[in-house]
Coordinates of C-alpha atoms in Angstrom, one line a residue:
X1 CA 102.1 88.7 83.4
X2 CA 103.5 88.3 86.9
X3 CA 103.2 91.0 89.5
X4 CA 104.8 91.1 92.9
X5 CA 103.0 92.7 95.8
X6 CA 105.2 94.1 98.6
X7 CA 103.9 95.5 101.9
X8 CA 106.0 98.1 103.6
X9 CA 105.3 99.1 107.2
X10 CA 105.5 102.8 108.1
X11 CA 108.3 102.2 110.6
X12 CA 110.6 101.1 107.8
X13 CA 110.4 104.6 106.3
X14 CA 111.1 106.5 109.5
X15 CA 114.5 107.9 108.3
X16 CA 116.9 108.1 105.4
X17 CA 118.3 104.6 105.9
X18 CA 114.8 103.1 105.6
X19 CA 114.4 104.7 102.2
X20 CA 117.8 103.5 101.0
X21 CA 117.0 99.9 102.3
X22 CA 113.7 100.0 100.4
X23 CA 115.4 100.9 97.1
X24 CA 117.9 98.0 97.7
X25 CA 115.1 95.6 98.2
X26 CA 113.3 96.8 95.1
X27 CA 116.4 96.7 92.9
X28 CA 117.5 93.3 94.2
X29 CA 114.3 91.4 94.6
X30 CA 111.7 92.9 92.2
X31 CA 112.5 91.6 88.8
X32 CA 108.9 91.9 87.6
X33 CA 106.3 94.7 88.0
X34 CA 105.8 95.3 91.7
X35 CA 102.9 97.0 93.6
X36 CA 104.2 98.5 96.8
X37 CA 101.6 98.8 99.5
X38 CA 102.7 100.9 102.5
X39 CA 101.5 102.5 105.6
X40 CA 101.9 106.1 106.7
X41 CA 105.3 107.1 108.1
X42 CA 106.0 105.8 111.5
X43 CA 103.6 107.3 114.1
X44 CA 102.1 109.7 111.6
X45 CA 98.6 108.3 111.9
X46 CA 98.7 108.3 115.6
X47 CA 100.0 111.9 115.6
X48 CA 97.2 113.0 113.3
X49 CA 94.6 111.4 115.5
X50 CA 96.1 113.1 118.6
X51 CA 96.1 116.5 116.8
X52 CA 92.5 116.1 115.7
X53 CA 91.4 115.2 119.2
X54 CA 93.4 118.2 120.7
X55 CA 92.0 120.6 118.2
X56 CA 88.4 119.4 118.8
X57 CA 89.0 120.1 122.5
X58 CA 90.1 123.7 121.8
X59 CA 93.9 123.0 122.2
X60 CA 94.9 124.6 118.9
X61 CA 98.1 126.4 119.9
X62 CA 100.1 123.2 120.8
X63 CA 98.7 121.3 117.9
X64 CA 99.7 124.1 115.4
X65 CA 103.3 123.9 116.8
X66 CA 103.3 120.2 116.3
X67 CA 102.0 120.5 112.8
X68 CA 104.7 122.9 111.9
X69 CA 107.3 120.5 113.4
X70 CA 105.9 117.7 111.3
X71 CA 106.0 119.8 108.2
X72 CA 109.6 120.8 108.8
X73 CA 110.5 117.2 109.5
X74 CA 109.1 116.3 106.1
X75 CA 110.8 119.1 104.3
X76 CA 114.1 118.1 105.9
X77 CA 113.6 114.5 105.0
X78 CA 112.8 115.4 101.4
X79 CA 116.0 117.6 101.2
X80 CA 118.1 114.7 102.6
X81 CA 116.7 111.9 100.5
X82 CA 115.9 113.5 97.1
X83 CA 118.9 114.9 95.2
X84 CA 117.1 115.9 92.1
X85 CA 116.1 119.6 92.6
X86 CA 113.1 119.5 90.3
X87 CA 111.7 116.4 92.0
X88 CA 112.4 117.9 95.4
X89 CA 110.7 121.2 94.5
X90 CA 107.6 119.4 93.1
X91 CA 107.4 117.1 96.2
X92 CA 107.6 120.2 98.5
X93 CA 104.9 121.9 96.5
X94 CA 102.6 118.8 96.9
X95 CA 103.4 118.5 100.6
X96 CA 102.6 122.2 101.2
X97 CA 99.3 121.7 99.3
X98 CA 98.3 118.8 101.5
X99 CA 99.2 120.7 104.7
X100 CA 97.0 123.6 103.5
X101 CA 94.2 121.1 103.0
X102 CA 94.6 119.5 106.4
X103 CA 94.9 123.0 108.0
X104 CA 91.5 123.9 106.6
X105 CA 90.0 120.7 107.9
X106 CA 91.6 121.4 111.4
X107 CA 90.3 124.9 111.3
X108 CA 86.7 123.6 110.7
X109 CA 87.2 121.2 113.6
X110 CA 88.5 124.0 115.8
X111 CA 85.4 126.2 115.0
X112 CA 82.8 123.5 115.5
X113 CA 84.7 121.6 118.3
X114 CA 83.3 118.5 116.6
X115 CA 85.2 115.6 115.2
X116 CA 82.9 113.2 113.2
X117 CA 84.1 109.8 112.2
X118 CA 84.0 111.0 108.5
X119 CA 86.2 114.0 109.3
X120 CA 88.6 111.8 111.3
X121 CA 88.9 109.3 108.4
X122 CA 89.8 112.2 106.1
X123 CA 92.4 113.5 108.6
X124 CA 93.9 110.1 109.0
X125 CA 94.1 109.5 105.2
X126 CA 96.4 112.5 105.1
X127 CA 99.2 110.3 106.6
X128 CA 99.1 107.9 103.7
X129 CA 98.9 110.7 101.1
X130 CA 102.0 112.5 102.5
X131 CA 103.9 109.2 102.7
X132 CA 102.9 108.2 99.2
X133 CA 104.0 111.6 97.7
X134 CA 107.4 111.4 99.4
X135 CA 108.0 107.7 98.6
X136 CA 107.0 108.1 95.0
X137 CA 109.3 111.1 94.6
X138 CA 112.1 109.3 96.3
X139 CA 111.8 106.3 94.0
X140 CA 111.6 108.5 90.9
X141 CA 114.7 110.3 92.0
X142 CA 116.4 106.9 92.1
X143 CA 115.2 106.2 88.5
X144 CA 112.6 103.7 89.7
X145 CA 109.3 104.1 87.8
X146 CA 106.7 104.8 90.5
X147 CA 103.1 106.0 90.4
X148 CA 101.0 106.8 93.4
X149 CA 97.5 105.3 93.3
X150 CA 95.5 106.2 96.3
X151 CA 93.4 103.5 97.9
X152 CA 90.3 105.7 97.3
X153 CA 90.9 105.2 93.6
X154 CA 90.7 101.4 93.7
X155 CA 88.8 100.5 96.8
X156 CA 85.2 101.3 97.4
X157 CA 83.9 101.0 100.9
X158 CA 80.6 101.3 102.7
X159 CA 79.8 104.5 104.6
X160 CA 80.7 103.2 108.1
X161 CA 83.3 106.0 108.8
X162 CA 85.9 104.8 111.3
X163 CA 85.1 101.2 110.5
X164 CA 84.4 101.0 106.8
X165 CA 84.3 97.7 105.0
X166 CA 85.3 97.1 101.4
X167 CA 82.4 96.6 99.0
X168 CA 83.1 93.6 96.8

């Protein structure tokens, strides 16, 4: 059985056109099962890193505003790219759940004013999770069979948070 592996950079999925282009690529070039590996949406990892640093320094107010802006951007993106109301509603529910989780983590950082490498890794993983949920939902709304499998489900690493290496 043949399997294609396609790597998509986060910058490709920065707007609606990027999502439409991805579907065109999949429909035109992926005639066999395809694994799509992708990064967090454009600048999302950097933004999460900046928020985490700001919050650890006690600069919560500005970070909370930026988090709300990011959440609203994602909800607008979902509304614009996913026509199926059921898929859209489920996607929004999952994004809200992730934002609740990251908000709890940020709250802990704001209380302790401490940002460990392990906590930072958890925060940064949020970018890929959000991107995966939106991408999977978009592909399903276009009748493309898609399943999100998080890296943590298939890759085991050592405990060097911030610079982990895969265990083979």
